[in-house]
Coordinates of C-alpha atoms and ligand atoms in Angstrom, one line a residue:
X800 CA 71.4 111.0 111.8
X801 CA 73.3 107.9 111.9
X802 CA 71.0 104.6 113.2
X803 CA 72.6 101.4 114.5
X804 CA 71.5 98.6 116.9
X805 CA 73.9 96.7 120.3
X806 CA 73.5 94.3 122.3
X807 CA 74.9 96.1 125.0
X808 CA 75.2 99.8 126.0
X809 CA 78.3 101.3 124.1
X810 CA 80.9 102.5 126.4
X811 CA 81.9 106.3 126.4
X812 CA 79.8 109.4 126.1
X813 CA 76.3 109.4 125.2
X814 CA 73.0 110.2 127.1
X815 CA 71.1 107.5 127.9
X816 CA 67.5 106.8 127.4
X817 CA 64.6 104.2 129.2
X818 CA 61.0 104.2 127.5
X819 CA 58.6 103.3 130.0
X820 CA 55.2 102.3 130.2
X821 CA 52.4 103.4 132.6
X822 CA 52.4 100.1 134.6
X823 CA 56.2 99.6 134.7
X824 CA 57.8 99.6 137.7
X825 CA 60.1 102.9 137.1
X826 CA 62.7 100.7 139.8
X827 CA 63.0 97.7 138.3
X828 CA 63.6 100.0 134.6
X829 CA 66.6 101.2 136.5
X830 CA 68.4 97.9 137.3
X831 CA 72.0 98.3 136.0
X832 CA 72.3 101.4 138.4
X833 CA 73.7 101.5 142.0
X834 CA 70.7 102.3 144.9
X835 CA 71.4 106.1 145.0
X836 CA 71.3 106.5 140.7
X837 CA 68.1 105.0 141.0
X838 CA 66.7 106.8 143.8
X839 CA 67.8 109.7 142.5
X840 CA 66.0 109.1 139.1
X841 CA 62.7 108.6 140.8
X842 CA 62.2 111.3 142.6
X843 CA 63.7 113.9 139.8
X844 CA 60.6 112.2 137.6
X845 CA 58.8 112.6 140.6
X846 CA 59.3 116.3 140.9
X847 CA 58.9 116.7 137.3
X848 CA 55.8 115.6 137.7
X849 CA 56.5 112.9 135.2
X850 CA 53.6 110.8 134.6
X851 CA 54.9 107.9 131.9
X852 CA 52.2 110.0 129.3
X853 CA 53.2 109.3 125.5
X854 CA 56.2 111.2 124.7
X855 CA 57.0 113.5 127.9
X856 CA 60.7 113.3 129.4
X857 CA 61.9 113.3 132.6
X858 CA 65.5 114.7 132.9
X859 CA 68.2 114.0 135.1
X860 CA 72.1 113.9 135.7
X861 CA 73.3 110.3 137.8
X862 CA 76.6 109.4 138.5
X863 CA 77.7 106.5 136.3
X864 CA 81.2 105.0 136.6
X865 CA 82.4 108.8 138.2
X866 CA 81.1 110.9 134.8
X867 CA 77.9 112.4 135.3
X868 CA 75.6 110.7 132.6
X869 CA 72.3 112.1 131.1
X870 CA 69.7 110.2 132.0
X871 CA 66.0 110.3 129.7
X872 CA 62.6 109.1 130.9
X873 CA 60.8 108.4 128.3
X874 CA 56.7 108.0 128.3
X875 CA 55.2 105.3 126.9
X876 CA 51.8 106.0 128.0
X877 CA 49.0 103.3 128.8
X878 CA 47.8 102.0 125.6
X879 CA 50.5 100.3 123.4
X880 CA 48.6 100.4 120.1
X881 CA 48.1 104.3 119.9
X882 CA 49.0 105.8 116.5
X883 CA 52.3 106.8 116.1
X884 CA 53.6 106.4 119.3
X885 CA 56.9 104.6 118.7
X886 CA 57.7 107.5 116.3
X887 CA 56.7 110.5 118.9
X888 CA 58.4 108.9 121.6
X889 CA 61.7 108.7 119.5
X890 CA 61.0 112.4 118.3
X891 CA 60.7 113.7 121.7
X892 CA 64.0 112.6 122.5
X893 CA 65.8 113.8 119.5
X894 CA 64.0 117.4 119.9
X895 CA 64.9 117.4 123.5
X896 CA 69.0 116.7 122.9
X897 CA 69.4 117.8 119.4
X898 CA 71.4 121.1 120.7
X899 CA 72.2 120.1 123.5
X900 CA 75.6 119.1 123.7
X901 CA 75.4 115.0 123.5
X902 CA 76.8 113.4 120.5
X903 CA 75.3 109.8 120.9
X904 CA 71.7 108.9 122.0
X905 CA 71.5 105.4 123.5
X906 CA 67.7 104.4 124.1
X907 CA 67.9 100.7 126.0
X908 CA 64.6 98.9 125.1
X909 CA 66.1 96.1 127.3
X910 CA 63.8 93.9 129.0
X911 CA 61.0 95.9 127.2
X912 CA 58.4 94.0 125.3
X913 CA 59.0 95.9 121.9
X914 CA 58.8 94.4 118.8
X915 CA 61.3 94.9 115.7
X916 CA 58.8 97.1 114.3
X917 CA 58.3 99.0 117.3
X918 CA 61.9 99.0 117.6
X919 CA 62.1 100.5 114.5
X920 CA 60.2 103.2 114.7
X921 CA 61.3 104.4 117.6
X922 CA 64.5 105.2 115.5
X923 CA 62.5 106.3 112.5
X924 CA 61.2 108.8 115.0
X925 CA 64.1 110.3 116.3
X926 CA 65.7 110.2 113.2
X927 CA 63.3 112.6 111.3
X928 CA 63.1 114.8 114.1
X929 CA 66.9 115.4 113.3
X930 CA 66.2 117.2 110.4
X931 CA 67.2 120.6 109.7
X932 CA 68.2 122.6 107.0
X933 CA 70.9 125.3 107.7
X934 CA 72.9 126.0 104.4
X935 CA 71.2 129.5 104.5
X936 CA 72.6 130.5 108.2
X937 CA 75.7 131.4 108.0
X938 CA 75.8 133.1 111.8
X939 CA 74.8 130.3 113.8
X940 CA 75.9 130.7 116.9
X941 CA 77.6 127.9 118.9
X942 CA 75.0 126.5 121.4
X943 CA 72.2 127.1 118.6
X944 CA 74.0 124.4 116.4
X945 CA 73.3 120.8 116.1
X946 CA 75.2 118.2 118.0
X947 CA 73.6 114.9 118.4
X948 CA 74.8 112.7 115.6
X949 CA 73.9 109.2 116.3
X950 CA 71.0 106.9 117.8
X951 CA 71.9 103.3 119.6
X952 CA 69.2 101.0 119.8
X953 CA 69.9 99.0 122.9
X954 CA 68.4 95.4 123.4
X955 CA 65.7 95.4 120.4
X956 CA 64.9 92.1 119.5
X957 CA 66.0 90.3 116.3
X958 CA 64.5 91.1 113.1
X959 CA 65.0 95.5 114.2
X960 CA 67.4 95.8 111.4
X961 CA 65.2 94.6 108.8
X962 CA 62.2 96.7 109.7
X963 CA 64.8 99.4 110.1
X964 CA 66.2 99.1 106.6
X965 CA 62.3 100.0 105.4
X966 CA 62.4 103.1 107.1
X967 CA 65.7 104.2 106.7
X968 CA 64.4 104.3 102.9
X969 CA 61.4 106.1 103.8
X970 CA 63.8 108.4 106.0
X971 CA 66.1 109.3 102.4
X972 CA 62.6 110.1 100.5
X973 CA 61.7 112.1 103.4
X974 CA 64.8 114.2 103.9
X975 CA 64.7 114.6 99.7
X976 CA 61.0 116.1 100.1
X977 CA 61.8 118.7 103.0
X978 CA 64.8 119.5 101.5
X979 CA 62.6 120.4 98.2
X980 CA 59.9 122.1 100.1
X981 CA 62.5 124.3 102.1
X982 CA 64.6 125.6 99.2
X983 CA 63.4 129.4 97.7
X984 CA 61.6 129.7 94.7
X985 CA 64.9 131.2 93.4
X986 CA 66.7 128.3 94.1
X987 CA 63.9 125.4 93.0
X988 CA 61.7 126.0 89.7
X989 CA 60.7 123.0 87.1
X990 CA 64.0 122.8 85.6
X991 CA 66.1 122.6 88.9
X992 CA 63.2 120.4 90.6
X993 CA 64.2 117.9 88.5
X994 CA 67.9 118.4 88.4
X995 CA 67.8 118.1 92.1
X996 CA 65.4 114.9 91.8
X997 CA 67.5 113.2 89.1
X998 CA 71.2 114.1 91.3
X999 CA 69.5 112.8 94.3
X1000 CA 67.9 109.3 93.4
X1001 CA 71.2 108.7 90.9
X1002 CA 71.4 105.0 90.9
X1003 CA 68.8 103.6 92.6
X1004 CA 67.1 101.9 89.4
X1005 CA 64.8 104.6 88.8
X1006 CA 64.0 105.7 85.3
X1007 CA 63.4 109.7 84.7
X1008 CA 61.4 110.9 81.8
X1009 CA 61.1 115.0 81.0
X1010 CA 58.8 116.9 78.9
X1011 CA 59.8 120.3 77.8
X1012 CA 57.3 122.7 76.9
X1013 CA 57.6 121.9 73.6
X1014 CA 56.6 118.5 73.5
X1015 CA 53.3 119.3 75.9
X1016 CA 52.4 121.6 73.4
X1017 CA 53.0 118.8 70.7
X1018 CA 50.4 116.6 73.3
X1019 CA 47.5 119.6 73.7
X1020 CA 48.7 120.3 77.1
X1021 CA 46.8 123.7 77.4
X1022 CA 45.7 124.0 80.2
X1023 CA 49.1 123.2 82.0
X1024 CA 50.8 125.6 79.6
X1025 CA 48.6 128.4 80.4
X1026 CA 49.2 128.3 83.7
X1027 CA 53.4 128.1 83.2
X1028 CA 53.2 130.9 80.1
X1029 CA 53.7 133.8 83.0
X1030 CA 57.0 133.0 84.0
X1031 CA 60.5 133.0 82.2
X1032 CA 60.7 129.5 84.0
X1033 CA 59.2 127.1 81.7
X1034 CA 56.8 124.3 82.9
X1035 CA 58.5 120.7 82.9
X1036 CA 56.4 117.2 83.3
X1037 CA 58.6 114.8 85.2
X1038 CA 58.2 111.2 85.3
X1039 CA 60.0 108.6 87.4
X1040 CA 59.1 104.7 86.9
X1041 CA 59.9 102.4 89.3
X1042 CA 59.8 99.2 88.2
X1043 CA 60.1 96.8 91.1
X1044 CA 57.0 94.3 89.9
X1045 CA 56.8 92.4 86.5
X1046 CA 54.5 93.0 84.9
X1047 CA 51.6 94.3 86.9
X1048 CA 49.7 97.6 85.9
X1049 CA 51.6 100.3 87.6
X1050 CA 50.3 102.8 90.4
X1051 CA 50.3 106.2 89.4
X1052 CA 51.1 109.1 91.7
X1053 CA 50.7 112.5 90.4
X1054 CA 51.8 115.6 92.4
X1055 CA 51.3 119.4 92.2
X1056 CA 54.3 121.4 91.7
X1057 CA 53.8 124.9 91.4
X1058 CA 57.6 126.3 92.4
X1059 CA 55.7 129.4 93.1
X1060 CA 52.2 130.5 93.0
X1061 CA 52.0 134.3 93.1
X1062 CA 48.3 133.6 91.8
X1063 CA 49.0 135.0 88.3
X1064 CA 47.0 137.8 87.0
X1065 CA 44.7 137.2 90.3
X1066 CA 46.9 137.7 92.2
X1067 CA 47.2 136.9 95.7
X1068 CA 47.4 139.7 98.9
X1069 CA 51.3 140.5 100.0
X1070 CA 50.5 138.8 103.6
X1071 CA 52.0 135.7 104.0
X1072 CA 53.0 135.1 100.0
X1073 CA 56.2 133.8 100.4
X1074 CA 54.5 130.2 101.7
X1075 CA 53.8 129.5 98.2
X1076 CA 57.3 128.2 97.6
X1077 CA 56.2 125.1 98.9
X1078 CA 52.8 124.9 96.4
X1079 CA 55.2 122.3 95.1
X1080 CA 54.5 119.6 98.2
X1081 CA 52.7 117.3 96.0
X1082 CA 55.3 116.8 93.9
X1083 CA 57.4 116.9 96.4
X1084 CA 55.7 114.3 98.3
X1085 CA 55.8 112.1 94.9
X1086 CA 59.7 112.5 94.2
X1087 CA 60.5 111.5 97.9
X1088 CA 57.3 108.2 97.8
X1089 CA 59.8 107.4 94.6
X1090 CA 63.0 107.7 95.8
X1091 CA 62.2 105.7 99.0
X1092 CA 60.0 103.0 97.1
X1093 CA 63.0 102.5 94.9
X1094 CA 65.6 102.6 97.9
X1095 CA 64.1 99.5 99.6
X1096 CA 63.5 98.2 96.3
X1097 CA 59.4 97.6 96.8
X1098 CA 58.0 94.7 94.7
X1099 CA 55.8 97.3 92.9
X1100 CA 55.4 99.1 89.7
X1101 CA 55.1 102.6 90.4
X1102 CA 55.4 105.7 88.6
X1103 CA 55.4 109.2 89.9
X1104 CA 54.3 112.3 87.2
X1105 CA 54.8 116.0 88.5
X1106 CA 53.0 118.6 87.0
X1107 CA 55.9 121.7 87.2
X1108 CA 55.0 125.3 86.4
X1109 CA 55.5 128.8 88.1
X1110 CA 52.5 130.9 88.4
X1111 CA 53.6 134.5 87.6
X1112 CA 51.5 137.3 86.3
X1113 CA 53.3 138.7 82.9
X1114 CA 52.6 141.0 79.7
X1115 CA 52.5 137.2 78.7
X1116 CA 50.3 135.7 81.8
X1117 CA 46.5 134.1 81.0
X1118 CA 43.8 135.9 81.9
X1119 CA 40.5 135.4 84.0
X1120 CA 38.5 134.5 81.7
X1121 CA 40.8 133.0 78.7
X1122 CA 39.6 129.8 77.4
X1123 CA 42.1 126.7 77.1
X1124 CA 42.0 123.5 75.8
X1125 CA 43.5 120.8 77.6
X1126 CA 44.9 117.9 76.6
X1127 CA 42.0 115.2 77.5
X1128 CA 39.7 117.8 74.9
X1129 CA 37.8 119.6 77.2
X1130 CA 37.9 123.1 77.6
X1131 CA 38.2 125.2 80.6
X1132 CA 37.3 129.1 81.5
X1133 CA 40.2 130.3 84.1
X1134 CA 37.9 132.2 86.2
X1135 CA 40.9 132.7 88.2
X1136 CA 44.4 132.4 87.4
X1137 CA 44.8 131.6 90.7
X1138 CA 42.9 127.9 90.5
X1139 CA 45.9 127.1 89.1
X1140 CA 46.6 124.1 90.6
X1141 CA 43.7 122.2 88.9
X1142 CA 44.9 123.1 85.4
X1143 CA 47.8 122.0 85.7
X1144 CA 46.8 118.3 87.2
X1145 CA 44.6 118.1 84.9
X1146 CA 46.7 117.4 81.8
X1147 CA 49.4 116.0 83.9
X1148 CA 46.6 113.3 84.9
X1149 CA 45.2 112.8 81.0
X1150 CA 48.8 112.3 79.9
X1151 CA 49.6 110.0 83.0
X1152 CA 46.3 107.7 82.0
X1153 CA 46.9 107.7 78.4
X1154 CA 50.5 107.1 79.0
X1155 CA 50.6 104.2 81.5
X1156 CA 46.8 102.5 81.8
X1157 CA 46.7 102.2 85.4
X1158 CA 44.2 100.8 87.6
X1159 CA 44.8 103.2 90.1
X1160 CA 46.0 107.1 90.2
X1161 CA 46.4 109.2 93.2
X1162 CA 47.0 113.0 92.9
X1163 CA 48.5 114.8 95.6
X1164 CA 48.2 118.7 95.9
X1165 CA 48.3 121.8 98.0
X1166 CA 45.3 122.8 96.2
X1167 CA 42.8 125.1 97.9
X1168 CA 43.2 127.2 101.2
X1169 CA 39.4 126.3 102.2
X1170 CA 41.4 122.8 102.8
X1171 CA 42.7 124.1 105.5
X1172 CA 39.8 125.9 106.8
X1173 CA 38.0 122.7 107.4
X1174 CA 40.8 120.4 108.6
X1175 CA 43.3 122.7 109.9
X1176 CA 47.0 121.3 110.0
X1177 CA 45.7 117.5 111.4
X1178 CA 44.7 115.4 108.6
X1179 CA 44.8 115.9 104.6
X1180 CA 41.7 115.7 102.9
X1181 CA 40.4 112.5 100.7
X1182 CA 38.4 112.4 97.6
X1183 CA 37.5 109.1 95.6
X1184 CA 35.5 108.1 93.1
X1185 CA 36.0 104.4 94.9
X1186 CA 35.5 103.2 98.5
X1187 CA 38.1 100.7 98.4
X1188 CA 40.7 102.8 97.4
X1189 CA 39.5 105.4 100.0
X1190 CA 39.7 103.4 102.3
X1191 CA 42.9 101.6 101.8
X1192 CA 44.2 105.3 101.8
X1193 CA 42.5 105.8 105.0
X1194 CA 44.2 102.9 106.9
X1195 CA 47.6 104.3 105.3
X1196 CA 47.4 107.3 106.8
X1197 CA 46.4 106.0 110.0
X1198 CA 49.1 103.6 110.1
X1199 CA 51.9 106.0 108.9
X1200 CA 51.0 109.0 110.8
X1201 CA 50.2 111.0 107.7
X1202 CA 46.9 111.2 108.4
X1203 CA 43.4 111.2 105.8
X1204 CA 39.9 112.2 106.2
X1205 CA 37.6 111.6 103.5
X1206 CA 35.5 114.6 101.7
X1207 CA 32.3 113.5 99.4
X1208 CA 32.1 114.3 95.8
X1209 CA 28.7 114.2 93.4
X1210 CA 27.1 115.6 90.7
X1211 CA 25.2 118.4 92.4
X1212 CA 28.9 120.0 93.8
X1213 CA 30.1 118.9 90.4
X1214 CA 27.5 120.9 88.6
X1215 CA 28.9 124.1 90.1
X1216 CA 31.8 123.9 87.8
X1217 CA 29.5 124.6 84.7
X1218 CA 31.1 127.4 82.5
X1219 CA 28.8 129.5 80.1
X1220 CA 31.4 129.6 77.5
X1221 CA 33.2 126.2 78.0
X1222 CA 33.3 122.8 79.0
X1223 CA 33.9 123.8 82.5
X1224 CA 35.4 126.9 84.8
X1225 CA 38.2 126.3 87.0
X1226 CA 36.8 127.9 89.8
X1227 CA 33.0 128.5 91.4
X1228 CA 31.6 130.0 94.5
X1229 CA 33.5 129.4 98.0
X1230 CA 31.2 127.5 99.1
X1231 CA 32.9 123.9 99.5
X1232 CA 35.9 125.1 97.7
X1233 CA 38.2 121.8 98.3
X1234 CA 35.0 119.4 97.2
X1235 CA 34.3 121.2 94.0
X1236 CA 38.4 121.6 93.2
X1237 CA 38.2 117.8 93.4
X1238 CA 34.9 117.4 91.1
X1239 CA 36.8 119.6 88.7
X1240 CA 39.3 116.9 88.6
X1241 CA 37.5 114.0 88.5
X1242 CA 36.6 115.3 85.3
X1243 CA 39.7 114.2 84.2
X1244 CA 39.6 110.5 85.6
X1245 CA 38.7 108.4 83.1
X1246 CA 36.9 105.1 82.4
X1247 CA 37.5 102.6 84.5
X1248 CA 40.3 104.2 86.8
X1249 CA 40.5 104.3 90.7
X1250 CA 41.2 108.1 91.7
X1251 CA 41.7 109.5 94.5
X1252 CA 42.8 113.1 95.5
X1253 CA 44.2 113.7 98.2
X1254 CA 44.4 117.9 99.2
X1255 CA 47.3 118.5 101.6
X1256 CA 47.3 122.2 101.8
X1257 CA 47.6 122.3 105.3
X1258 CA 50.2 119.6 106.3
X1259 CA 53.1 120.7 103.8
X1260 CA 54.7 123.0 105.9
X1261 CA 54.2 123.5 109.6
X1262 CA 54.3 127.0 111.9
X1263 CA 55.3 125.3 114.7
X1264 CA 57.6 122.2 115.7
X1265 CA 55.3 119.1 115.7
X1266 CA 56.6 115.5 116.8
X1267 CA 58.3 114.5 114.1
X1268 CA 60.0 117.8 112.3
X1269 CA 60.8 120.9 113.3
X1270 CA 59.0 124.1 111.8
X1271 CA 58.7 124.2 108.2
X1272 CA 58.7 121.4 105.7
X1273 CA 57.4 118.2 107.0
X1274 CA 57.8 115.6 104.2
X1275 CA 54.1 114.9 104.9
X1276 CA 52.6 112.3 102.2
X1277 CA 56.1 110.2 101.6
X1278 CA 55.4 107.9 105.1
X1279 CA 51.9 107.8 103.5
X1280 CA 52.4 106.5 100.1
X1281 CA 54.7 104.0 101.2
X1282 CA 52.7 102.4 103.4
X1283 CA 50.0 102.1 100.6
X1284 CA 52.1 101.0 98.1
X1285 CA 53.7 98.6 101.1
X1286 CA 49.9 96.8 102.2
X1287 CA 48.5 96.9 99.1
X1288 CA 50.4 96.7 96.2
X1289 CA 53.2 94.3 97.4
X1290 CA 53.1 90.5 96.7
Ligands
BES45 N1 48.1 127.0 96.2 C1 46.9 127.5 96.5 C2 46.2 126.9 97.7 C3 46.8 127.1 99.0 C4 46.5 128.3 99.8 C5 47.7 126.2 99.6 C6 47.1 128.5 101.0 C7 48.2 126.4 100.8 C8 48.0 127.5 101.5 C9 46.0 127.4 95.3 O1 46.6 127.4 94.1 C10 45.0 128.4 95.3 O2 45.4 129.6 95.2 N2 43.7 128.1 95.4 C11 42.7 129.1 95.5 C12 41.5 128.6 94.7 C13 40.4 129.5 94.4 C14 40.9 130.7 93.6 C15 39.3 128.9 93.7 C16 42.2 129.2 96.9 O3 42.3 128.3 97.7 O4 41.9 130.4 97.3
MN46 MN1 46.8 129.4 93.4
ZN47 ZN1 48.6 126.9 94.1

């Protein structure tokens, strides 16, 4: 969806929304309009029982200049500071005329106390509810198809466009994320993934490396290859480096991405399978943090590894109860082929530490379904070995909208991974399956290095529309890591 800022309201077609706030005067947000428009307005929200709360619409038709002109109420609510806000507000207009028929949304902030980064993401927010993906349909029928095309931003004050170039950036990241979490496991596997990364951030400055199976093999990757030795799709490690900072130690983002994760050998019910296409949303989430990091040019070194494998059962698959070696030296006794997600982090985390030397590394993974059990689809969960970092992750979420809640880890959950045969198992008892995935990996973290992990199972892809997407992929984590590279590791 195209974005742009006026002065004035364009001429021509469009429908035309007002935000307004519980203690504005729904009159005096009218000016511009003759006596009857206005009346008219008011008691329409009136009889729509429309009570200014965040996000909800009131809908009417006035007669403007003889042509009868859509006209949106938009909530603001009471309290200016609530989270995401700006963003649902925007979203709530987008949802509401996507299909409608208008071409043009014009949302007149005049006279409005909004500041440019209000301003801003109020257009963030209806531009990411635009998203859609319909390559796939090929019998869309004519009212079910898109039509709104473009978002005015009336009367914002000065400094809009700037805070607007940051999220249009975060905006291209986002729409490369959903676009990888929608597309079939037929379509996306590790090589693909990355031919559809590299296509899509050409020329932005950001430097790819690949690693073939081959070459982890060469490194002691075991535990990663056992996992991608099931499938005729071979496992891939991608990096992207972007290097917007000197000479600082770089961030390191690492992201699951599992193109498919039937469960391997233990292997998971019929019911609801085909959701593991998107068991690549870490990675997913990584690829599009890069692309929009590199897009707005961020003064910050940051480099983003995906761990890529399919997870088949084969004549060639592991078995429960193989033991592998991975690349950091320990071993590991795959319980269950299905704790795959683990394995592969692990050596994609060793070789990222080894490799780079960072101060701080944050994993990203749809990594156990008990995730979702104890958070449901509202926040992702947060495990550190470091309060700081926590809670700078914390404050990210809450200031993107990607929201975190924090999980403990220690040695007495930690103990539960204790193999018989091995270093370690890659899976225990249910009990507290998300905290003792995480202990698993912080067996991996070494000396000296910030971790945190952040399990996103349930906020990859959502069953029903929420404020800012439509069902399906949400791009969840890409708002998130940009803001924490953006308040922390910036200047
Ligand atoms: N990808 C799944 C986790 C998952 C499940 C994500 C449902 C999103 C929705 C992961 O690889 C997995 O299968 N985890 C197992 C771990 C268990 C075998 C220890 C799980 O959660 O059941
Ligand atoms: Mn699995
Ligand atoms: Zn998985």
């Amino acid at each position: 969806m195209k974005v742009s800022f006026a002065a004035t309201r364009p001429d021509g077609a469009h429908a035309l929304a007002i935000p307004v706030r519980g203690e504005d005067m729904l009159h005096d947000r009218l000016q511009g309009f003759g006596e009857a428009a206005r009346t008219l307005a008011v008691r329409s929200a009136e009889a729509q029982r429309f009570e200014r709360e965040p996000a909800a619409i009131a809908e009417t038709f006035i007669d403007e200049k003889d042509a009868a002109r859509r006209l949106l109420l938009v909530g603001l609510g009471g309290k200016a500071d609530e989270a995401g806000l700006y963003e649902k507000a925007g979203g709530a207009l987008t949802a509401r005329l996507l299909t409608s028929g208008e071409t043009r949304l014009v949302i007149d902030l005049t006279g409005l106390p909004f500041d440019a980064r209000q301003a801003a993401r109020l257009a963030f927010g209806a531009a990411a509810r635009s998203w859609r993906y319909d390559i796939y349909r090929t019998k869309l029928g004519r009212k079910q198809r898109p039509t709104l095309e473009e978002a005015v931003i009336v009367g914002a004050p000065e400094g809009s466009e700037a805070e607007w170039a940051h999220l249009a950036a975060v905006l291209n990241g986002l729409d490369l994320t959903r676009g990888l979490v929608t597309e079939p496991s037929n379509i996306i596997y590790p090589e693909t993934f990355i031919e559809r990364v590299s296509a899509s951030i050409d020329g932005l400055g950001i430097e790819i490396e690949v690693l073939d199976e081959t070459q982890m093999a060469t490194l002691g990757m075991g535990a990663l290859l056992g996992v991608g030795q099931g499938s005729v799709r071979p496992p891939r490690l991608l990096v992207l480096k972007w290097n917007g900072g000197g000479s600082a130690k770089p961030v390191v983002f690492v992201g699951k991405g599992i193109t498919f994760d039937t469960g391997g050998i233990s292997i998971k019910p019929a019911q609801g399978m085909e959701a593991m296409k998107w068991d690549m949303g870490g990675a997913g989430a990584v690829v599009g943090a890069l692309k929009a990091l590199a897009a707005r040019k961020a003064k910050a070194n940051v480099i983003g590894v995906c761990a890529l494998a399919e997870n088949m059962p084969d004549g060639n698959a592991q078995r429960p109860g193989d033991v592998v070696t991975s690349m950091s030296g320990q071993t590991i006794e795959v319980i269950n082929t299905d704790a795959e997600g683990r394995l592969v982090l692990a050596d994609a985390m060793t070789w990222a530490q080894r490799e780079f030397g960072p101060e701080v590394m944050v994993d990203l993974a749809t990594l156990t379904g008990a995730m979702i059990i104890s958070l449901g689809h509202e926040y992702g969960g947060l495990f550190s070995n470091d309060d700081g970092l926590a809670g700078k992750l914390y404050d990210a979420g809450l200031a993107s909208g990607d929201k975190l809640w924090r999980f403990p880890i220690n040695d007495a959950y930690d103990k539960m991974m204790d193999s018989a045969i091995a270093d370690m198992k890659n899976a225990g008892v249910r009990d507290a399956g998300s905290i003792t995935a995480a202990c698993f990996l912080h067996r991996f973290v070494e000396e000296g290095v910030k971790w945190a992990h952040l399990d996103i199972a349930g906020m990859v892809w959502a069953d029903k529309a929420g404020a800012l997407y439509d069902k399906g992929a949400t791009g969840y984590g890409v708002a998130l890591l940009d803001r924490f590279i953006a308040d922390n590791h910036e200047g």
